[in-house]
CSV table of C-alpha atoms and ligand atoms in Angstrom, one decimal:
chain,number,residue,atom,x,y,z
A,1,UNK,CA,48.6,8.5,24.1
A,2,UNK,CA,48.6,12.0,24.4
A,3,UNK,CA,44.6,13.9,24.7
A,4,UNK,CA,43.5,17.3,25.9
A,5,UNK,CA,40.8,16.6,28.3
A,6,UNK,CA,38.4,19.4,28.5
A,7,UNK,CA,35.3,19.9,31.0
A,8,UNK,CA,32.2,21.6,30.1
A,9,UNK,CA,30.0,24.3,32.8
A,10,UNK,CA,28.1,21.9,34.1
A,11,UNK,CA,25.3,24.0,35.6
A,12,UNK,CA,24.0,25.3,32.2
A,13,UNK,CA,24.3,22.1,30.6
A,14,UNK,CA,21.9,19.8,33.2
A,15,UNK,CA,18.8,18.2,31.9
A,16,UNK,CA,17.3,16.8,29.2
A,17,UNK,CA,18.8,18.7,26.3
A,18,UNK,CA,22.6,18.0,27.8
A,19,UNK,CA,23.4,15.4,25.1
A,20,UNK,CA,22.3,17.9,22.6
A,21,UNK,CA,24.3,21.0,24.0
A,22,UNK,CA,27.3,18.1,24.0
A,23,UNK,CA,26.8,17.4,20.6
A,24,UNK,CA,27.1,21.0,19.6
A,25,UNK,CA,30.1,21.5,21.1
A,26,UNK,CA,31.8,18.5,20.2
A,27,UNK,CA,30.8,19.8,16.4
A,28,UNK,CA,32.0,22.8,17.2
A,29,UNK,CA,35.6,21.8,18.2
A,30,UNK,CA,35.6,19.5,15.5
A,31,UNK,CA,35.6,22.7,13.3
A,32,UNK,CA,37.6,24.7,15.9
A,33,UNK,CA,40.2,22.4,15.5
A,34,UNK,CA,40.4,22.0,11.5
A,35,UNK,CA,43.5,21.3,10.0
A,36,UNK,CA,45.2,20.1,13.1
A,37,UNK,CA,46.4,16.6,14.1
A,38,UNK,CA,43.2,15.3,15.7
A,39,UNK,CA,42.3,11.6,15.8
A,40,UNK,CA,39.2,11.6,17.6
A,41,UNK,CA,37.1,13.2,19.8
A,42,UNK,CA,35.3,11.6,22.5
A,43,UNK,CA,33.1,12.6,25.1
A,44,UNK,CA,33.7,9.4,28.5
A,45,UNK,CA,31.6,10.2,31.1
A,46,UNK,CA,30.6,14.0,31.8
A,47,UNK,CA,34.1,15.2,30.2
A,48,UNK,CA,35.7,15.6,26.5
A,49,UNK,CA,38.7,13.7,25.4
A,50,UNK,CA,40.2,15.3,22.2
A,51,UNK,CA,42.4,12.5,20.9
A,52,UNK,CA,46.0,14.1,19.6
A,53,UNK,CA,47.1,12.6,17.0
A,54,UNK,CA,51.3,12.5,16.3
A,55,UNK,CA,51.8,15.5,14.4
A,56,UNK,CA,49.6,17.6,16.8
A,57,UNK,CA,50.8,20.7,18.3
A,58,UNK,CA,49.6,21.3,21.7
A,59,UNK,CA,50.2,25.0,21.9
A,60,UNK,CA,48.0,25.7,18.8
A,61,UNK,CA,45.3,23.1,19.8
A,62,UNK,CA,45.4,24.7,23.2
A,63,UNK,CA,44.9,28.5,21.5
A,64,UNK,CA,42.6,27.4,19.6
A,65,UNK,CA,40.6,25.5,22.8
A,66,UNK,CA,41.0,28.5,24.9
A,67,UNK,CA,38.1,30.5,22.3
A,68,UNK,CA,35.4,27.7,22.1
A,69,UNK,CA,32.6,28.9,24.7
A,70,UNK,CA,31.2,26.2,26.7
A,71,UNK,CA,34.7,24.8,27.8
A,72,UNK,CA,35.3,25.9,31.5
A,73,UNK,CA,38.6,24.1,31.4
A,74,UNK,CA,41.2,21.9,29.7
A,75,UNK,CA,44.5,20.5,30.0
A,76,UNK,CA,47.2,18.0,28.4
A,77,UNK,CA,46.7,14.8,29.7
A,78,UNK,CA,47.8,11.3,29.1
A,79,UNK,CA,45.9,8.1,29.4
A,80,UNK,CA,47.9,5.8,31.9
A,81,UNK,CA,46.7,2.1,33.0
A,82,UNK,CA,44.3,1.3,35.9
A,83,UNK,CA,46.8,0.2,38.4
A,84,UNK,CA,48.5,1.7,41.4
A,85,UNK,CA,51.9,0.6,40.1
A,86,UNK,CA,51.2,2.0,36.7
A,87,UNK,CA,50.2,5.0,37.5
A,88,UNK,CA,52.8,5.5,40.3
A,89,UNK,CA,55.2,5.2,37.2
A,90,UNK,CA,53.4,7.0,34.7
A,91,UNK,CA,53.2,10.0,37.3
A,92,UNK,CA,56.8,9.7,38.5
A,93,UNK,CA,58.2,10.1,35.2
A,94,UNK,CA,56.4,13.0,34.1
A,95,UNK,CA,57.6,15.1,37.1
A,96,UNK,CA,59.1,18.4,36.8
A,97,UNK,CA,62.7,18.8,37.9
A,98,UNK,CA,63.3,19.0,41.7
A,99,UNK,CA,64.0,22.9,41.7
A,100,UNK,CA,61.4,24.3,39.5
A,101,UNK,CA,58.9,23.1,42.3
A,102,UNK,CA,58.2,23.8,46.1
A,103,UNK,CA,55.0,22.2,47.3
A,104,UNK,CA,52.7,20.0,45.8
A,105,UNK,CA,49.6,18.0,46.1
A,106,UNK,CA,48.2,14.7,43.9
A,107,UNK,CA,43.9,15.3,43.4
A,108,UNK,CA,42.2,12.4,42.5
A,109,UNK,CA,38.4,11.8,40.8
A,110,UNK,CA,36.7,9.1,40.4
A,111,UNK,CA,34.0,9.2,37.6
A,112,UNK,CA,34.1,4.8,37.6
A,113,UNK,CA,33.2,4.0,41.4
A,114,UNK,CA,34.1,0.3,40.3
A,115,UNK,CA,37.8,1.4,40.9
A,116,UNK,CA,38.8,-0.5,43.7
A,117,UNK,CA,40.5,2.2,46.1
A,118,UNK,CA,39.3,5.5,47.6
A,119,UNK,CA,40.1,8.5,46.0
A,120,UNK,CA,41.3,9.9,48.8
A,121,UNK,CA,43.7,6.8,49.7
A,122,UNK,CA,45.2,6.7,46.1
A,123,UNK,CA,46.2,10.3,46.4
A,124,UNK,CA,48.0,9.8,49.5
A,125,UNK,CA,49.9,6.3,48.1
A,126,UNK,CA,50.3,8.3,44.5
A,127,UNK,CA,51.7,11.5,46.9
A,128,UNK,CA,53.8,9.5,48.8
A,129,UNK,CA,55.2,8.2,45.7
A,130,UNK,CA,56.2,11.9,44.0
A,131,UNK,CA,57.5,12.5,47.4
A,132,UNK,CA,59.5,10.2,48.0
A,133,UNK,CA,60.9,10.8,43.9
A,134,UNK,CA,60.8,15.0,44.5
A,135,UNK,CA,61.2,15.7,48.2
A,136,UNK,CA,58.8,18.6,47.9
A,137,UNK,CA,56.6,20.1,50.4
A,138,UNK,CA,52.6,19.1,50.5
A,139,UNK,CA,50.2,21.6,50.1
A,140,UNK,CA,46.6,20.7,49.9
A,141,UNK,CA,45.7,24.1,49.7
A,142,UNK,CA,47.9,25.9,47.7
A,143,UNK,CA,50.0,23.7,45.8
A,144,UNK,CA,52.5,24.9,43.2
A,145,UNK,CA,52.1,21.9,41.3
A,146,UNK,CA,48.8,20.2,41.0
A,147,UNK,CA,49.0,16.8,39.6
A,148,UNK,CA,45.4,15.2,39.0
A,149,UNK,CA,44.4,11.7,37.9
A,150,UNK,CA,40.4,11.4,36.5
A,151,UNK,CA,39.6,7.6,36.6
A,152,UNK,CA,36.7,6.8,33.9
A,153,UNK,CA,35.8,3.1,33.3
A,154,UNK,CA,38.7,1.4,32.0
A,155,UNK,CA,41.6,3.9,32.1
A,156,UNK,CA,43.0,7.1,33.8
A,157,UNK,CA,43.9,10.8,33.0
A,158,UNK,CA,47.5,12.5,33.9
A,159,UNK,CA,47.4,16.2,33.7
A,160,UNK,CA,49.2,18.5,36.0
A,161,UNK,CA,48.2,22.2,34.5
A,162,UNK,CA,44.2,23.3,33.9
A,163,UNK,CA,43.7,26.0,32.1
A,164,UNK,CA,40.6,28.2,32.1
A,165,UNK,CA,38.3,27.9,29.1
A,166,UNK,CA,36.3,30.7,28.0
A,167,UNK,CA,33.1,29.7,29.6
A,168,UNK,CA,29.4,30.3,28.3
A,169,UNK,CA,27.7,28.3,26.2
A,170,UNK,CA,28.3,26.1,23.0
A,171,UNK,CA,28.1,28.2,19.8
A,172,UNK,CA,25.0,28.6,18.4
A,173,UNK,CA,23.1,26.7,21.2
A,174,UNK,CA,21.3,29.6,22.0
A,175,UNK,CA,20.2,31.0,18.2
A,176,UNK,CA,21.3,33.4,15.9
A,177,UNK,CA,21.4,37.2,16.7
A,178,UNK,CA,22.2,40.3,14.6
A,179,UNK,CA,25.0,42.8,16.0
A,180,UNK,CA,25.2,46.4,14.8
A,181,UNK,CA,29.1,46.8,14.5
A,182,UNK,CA,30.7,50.2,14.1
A,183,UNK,CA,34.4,50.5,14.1
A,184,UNK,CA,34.0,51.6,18.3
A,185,UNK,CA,35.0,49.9,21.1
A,186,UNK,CA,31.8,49.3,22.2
A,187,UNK,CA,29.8,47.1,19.9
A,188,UNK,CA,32.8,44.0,19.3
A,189,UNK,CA,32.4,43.8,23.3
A,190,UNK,CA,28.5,43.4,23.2
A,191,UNK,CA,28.4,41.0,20.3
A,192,UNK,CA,30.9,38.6,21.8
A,193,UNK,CA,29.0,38.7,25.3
A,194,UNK,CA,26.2,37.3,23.3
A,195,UNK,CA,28.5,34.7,21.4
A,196,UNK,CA,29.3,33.6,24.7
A,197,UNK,CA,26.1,33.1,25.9
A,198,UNK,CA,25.6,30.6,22.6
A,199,UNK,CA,24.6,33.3,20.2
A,200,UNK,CA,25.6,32.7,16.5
A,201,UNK,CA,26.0,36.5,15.5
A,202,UNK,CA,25.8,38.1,12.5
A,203,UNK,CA,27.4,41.8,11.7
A,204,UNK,CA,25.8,44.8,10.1
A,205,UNK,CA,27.9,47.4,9.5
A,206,UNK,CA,27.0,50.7,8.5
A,207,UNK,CA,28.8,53.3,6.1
A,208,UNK,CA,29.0,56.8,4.8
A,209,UNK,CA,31.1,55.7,1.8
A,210,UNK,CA,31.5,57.2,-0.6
A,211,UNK,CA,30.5,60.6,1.4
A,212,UNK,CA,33.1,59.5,4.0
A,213,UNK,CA,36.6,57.0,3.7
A,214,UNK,CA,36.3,53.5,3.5
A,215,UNK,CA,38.2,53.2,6.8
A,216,UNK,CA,35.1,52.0,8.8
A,217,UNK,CA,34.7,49.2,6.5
A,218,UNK,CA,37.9,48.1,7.3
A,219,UNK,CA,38.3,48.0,10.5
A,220,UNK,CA,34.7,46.6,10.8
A,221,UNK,CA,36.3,43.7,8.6
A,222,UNK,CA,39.1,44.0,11.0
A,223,UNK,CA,36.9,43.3,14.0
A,224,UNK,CA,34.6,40.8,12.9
A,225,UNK,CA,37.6,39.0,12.0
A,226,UNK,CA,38.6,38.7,15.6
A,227,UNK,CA,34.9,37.8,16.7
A,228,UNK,CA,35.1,35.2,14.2
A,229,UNK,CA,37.9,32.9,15.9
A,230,UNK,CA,35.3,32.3,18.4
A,231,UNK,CA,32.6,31.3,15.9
A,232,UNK,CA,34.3,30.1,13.2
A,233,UNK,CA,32.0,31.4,10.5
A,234,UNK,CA,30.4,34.7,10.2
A,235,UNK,CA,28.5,36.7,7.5
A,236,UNK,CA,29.6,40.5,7.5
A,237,UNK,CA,26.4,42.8,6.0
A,238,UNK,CA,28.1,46.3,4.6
A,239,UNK,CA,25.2,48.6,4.5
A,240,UNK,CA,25.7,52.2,2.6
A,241,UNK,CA,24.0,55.0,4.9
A,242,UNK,CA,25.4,58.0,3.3
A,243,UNK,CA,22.4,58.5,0.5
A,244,UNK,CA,20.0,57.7,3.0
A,245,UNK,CA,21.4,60.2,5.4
A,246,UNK,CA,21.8,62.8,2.8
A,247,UNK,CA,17.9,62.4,2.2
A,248,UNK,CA,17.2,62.7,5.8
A,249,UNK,CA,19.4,66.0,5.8
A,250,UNK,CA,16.7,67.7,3.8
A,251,UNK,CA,13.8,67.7,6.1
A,252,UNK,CA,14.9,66.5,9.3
A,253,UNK,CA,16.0,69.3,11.6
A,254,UNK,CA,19.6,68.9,12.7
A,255,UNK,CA,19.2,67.8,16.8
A,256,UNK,CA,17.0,65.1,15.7
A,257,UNK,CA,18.7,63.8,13.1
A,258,UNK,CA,20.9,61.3,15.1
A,259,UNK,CA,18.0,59.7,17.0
A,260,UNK,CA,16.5,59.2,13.2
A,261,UNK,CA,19.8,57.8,11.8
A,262,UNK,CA,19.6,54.9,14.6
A,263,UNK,CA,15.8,54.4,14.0
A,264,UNK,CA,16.9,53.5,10.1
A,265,UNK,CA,19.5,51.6,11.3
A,266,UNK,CA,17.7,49.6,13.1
A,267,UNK,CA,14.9,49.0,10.7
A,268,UNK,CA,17.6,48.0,8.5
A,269,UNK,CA,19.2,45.3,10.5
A,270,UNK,CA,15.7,44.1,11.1
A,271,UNK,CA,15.3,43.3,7.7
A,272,UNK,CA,18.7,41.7,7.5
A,273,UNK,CA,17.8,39.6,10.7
A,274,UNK,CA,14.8,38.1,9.2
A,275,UNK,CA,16.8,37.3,6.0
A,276,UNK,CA,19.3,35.6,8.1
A,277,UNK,CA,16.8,34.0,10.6
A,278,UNK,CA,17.8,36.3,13.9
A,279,UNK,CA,15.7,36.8,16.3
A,280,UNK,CA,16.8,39.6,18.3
A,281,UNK,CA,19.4,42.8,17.3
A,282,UNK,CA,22.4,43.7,19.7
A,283,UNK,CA,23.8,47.0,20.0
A,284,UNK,CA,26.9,48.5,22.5
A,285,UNK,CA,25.0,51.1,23.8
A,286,UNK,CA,25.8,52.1,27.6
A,287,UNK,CA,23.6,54.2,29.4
A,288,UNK,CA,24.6,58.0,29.7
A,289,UNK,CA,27.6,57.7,27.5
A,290,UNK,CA,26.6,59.4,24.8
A,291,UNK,CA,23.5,61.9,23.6
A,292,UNK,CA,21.9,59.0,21.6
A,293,UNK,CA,22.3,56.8,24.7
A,294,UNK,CA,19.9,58.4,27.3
A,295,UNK,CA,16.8,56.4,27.8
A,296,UNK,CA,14.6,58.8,25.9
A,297,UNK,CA,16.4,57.9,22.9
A,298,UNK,CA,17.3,54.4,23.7
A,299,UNK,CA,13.2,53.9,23.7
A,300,UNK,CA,13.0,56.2,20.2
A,301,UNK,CA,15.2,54.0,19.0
A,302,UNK,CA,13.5,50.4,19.8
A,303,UNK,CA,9.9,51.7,18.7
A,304,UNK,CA,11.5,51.4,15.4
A,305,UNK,CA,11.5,47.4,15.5
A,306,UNK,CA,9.5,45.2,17.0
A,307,UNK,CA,12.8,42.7,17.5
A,308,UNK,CA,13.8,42.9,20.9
A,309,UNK,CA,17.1,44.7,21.4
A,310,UNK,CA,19.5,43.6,23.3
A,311,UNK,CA,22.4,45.8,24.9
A,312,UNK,CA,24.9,43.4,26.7
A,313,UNK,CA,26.9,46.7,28.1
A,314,UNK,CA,24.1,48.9,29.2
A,315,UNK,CA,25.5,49.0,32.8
A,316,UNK,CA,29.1,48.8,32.5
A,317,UNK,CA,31.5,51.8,32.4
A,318,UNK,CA,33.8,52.6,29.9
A,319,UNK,CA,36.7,51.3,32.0
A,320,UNK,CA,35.4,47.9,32.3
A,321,UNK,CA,34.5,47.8,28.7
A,322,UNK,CA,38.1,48.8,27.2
A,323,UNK,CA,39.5,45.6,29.6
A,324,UNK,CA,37.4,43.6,28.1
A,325,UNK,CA,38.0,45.2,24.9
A,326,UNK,CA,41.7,44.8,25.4
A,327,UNK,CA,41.7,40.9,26.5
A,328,UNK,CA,39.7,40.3,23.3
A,329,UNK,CA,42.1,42.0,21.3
A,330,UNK,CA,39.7,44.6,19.6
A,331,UNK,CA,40.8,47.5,21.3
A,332,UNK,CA,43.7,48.2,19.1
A,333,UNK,CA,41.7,48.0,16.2
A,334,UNK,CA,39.1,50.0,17.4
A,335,UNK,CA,40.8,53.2,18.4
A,336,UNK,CA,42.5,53.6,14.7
A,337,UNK,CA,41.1,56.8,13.8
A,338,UNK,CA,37.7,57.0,12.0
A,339,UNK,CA,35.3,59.2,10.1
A,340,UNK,CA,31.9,58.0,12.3
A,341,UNK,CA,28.8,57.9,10.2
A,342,UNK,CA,26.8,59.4,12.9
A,343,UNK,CA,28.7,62.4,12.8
A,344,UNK,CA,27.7,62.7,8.6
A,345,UNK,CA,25.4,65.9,8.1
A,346,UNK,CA,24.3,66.1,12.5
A,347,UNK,CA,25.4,69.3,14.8
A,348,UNK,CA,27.7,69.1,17.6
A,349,UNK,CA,24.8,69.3,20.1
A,350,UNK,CA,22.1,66.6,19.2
A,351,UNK,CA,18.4,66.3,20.7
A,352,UNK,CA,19.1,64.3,23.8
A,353,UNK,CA,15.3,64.2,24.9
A,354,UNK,CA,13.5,63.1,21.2
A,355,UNK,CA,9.7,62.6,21.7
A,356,UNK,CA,7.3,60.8,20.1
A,357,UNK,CA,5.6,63.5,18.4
A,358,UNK,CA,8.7,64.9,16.8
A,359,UNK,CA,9.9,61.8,15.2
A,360,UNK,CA,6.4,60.9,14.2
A,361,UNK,CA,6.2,64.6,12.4
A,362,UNK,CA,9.5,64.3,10.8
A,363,UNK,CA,9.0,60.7,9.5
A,364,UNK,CA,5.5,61.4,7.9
A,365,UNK,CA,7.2,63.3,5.3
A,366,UNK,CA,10.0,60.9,4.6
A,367,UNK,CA,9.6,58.0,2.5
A,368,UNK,CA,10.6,55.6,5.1
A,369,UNK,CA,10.2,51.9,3.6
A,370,UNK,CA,11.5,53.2,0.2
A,371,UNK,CA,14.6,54.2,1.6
A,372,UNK,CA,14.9,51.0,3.9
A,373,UNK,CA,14.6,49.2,1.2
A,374,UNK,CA,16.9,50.8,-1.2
A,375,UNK,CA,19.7,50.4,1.6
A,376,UNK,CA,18.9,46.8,1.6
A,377,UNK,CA,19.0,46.2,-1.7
A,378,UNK,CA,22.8,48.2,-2.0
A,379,UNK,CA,24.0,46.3,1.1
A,380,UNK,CA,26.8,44.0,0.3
A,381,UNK,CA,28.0,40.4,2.5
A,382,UNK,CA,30.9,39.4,3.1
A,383,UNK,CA,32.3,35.7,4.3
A,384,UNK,CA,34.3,35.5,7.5
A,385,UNK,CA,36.1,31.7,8.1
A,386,UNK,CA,38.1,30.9,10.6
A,387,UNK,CA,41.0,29.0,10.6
A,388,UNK,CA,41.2,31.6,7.3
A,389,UNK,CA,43.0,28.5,5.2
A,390,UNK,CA,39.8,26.8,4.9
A,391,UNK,CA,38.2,29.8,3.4
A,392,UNK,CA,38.8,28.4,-0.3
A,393,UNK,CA,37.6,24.9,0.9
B,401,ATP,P1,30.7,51.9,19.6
B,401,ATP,O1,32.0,52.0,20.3
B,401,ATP,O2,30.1,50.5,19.6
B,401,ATP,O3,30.7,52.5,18.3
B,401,ATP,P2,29.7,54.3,20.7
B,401,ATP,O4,30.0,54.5,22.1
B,401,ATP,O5,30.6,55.0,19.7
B,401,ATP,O6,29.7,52.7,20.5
B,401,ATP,P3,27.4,55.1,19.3
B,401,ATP,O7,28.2,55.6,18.2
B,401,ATP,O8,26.3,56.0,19.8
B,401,ATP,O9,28.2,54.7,20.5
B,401,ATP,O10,26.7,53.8,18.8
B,401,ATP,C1,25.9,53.0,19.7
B,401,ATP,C2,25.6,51.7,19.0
B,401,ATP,O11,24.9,51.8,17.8
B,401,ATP,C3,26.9,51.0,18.7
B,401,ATP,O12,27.4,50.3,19.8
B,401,ATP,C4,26.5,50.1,17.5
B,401,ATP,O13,25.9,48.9,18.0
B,401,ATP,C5,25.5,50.9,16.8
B,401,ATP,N1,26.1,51.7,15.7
B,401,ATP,C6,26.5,52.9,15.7
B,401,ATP,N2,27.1,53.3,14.5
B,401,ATP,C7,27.1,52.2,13.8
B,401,ATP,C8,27.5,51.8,12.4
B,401,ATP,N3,28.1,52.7,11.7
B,401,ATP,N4,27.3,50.6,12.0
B,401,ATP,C9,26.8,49.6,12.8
B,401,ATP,N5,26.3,49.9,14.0
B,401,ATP,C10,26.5,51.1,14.5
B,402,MG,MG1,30.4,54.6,17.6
């Protein structure tokens, strides 16, 4: 019988609440895995057995495995019998061809300490074994080929490849969160750092339509989209900005306008939040990169809501964050050209120093909750799913 067994980060799951963390993520790849040939999925001591059934595709199961966060690694293993013989066999005949490998080593775990025979001994018998079937070199350090057997009460595992998992922690483990998304390259990266850290995020998109294209829709649609393979189900909040902006044109000098836009923003989202039961906002602001990203007007900014804001990518450089942006596979989508909405009615050289007393003069004469409120009410969701086919389900 074939399985992918999977290990969780053990560290972040300890204590009481571990069965409940398990549960979650069991759930969670029980979603994950929709639509695939899965029989069962089991959780034997401290690991998780996802039961293939005959139809099942490893590859895709093993795509699909790769994106749910609290999975620090899995392979394809087989279940072979609790004897030396039978897993002498079982391991023999799974070997790679002679050529294809140099070194080698067998690793062996014992979860069940009823098991007869050291771990230790068994890997040398089981390694004499391949040896004497192969020929190759041993390597205990820096084997080519790894082959490992995980003994749990009443049977064994056979894989010979781990793959990494994504890490972090089981979706929604940690609460739900609201992520301002543009169509940058900035913001994707800071929402999914918080999905990985067990955040269930939901999107609020700003736009300047029909003042500016649709295009930042779009590729906001675009991007969630790719966020959403590693949470499966996401709601997608498209707010028009482009009346309120045109409002705050009127009486709002130009340098300060920016500094204002994000305040409304984020007054906005804070609304959403509430609606949608989050309890903090996320942004993909970075320190210095931009004039609405020094800390004078990061702190303008978060007097507007009393949420706490979180900026996952407030010390990295833009280097680091394209990477990341790249692995994800946002970056492309991303850096399609774009009308930005920040750029709608403000000057090329915007305040980069806003105080206090200026945004408290220019707000008095706007009518700030009416126009918050009028946003809201315009603002339009949308339904992510993924894997898309069940989106009619
Ligand atoms: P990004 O690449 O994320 O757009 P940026 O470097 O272009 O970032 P800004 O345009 O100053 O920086 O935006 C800072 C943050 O404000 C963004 O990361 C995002 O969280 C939020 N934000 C900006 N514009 C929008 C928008 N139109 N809709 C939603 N959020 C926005
Ligand atoms: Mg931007």
């Amino acid at each position: 019988m074939t399985s992918i067994l999977a290990h969780y980060s053990e560290i972040a799951l300890k204590g009481k609440n571990r069965p409940w963390f398990i549960g979650r993520l069991v759930r969670h790849l029980h979603m994950a895995l929709a639509g695939l040939s899965v029989k069962e999925i089991r959780t034997p001591m401290g690991r998780i057995e996802v039961v293939l059934g005959r139809e099942a595709t490893a590859g895709e199961i093993r795509e699909r495995m790769s994106r749910v966060f609290g999975i620090a690694n899995y392979s394809v293993a087989t279940r072979v019998p609790l004897d030396f013989d039978g897993m002498a066999e079982a391991i023999v005949s799974r070997l790679p061809p002679r050529e294809s490998v140099s070194s080698f080593r067998v690793w062996v775990r014992r979860a069940d300490q009823q098991f007869a025979v050291l771990s230790p001994d068994l890997a040398r018998d089981l390694g004499s074994k391949v040896w004497h079937a192969r020929g190759w070199k041993v390597d205990l350090d820096h084997a080519e080929l790894v082959i490992s057997l995980e003994i749990v009460p009443g049977q064994a595992y056979l894989y010979m490849n781990k793959e990494p998992g994504p890490g972090g922690l089981p979706t929604g483990t940690a609460g739900r969160v609201t992520a301002l998304l543009s169509g940058g390259i900035d913001s994707p990266v800071a929402a999914w750092r918080m999905m990985k850290r067990g955040c269930h995020v939901t999107f609020v998109h700003f736009h300047s339509a029909p003042f500016l294209s649709n295009v930042s829709q779009e590729k906001a649609r675009r991007l969630a989209a790719v966020l959403t393979r590693y949470q499966l189900r996401s709601r997608l909040f498209m707010v028009p900005f482009g009346e309120l902006q045109r409002q705050v044109t009127l009486s709002v000098p130009g340098e300060l306008r920016v500094v204002i836009y994000r305040r409304f923003m984020m007054r906005i989202a804070e609304r959403i939040a509430r609606d949608v039961r989050a309890k903090a906002l996320v942004t993909g602001d970075v320190i210095g990169q931009v004039a609405s990203q020094t800390l004078d007007n990061i702190a303008a900014t978060d007097s507007a809501t009393r949420l706490p804001i979180f900026r996952p990518l407030v010390g990295m450089d833009k280097e680091e964050i394209m990477a990341q942006a790249q692995r994800l596979g946002t970056f492309e989508i991303s850096i399609e050209p774009d009308e930005d909405t920040c750029t709608l009615f403000t000057p090329r050289h915007p305040e980069t120093h806003a105080r206090r007393h200026q945004i408290d003069e220019v707000e008095a004469i706007l009518p700030v909750a009416d126009m918050v409120k009028d946003a809201a009410a315009r603002t339009v969701v949308e339904h992510l799913r993924y894997p898309s086919s069940l989106s009619s389900a």
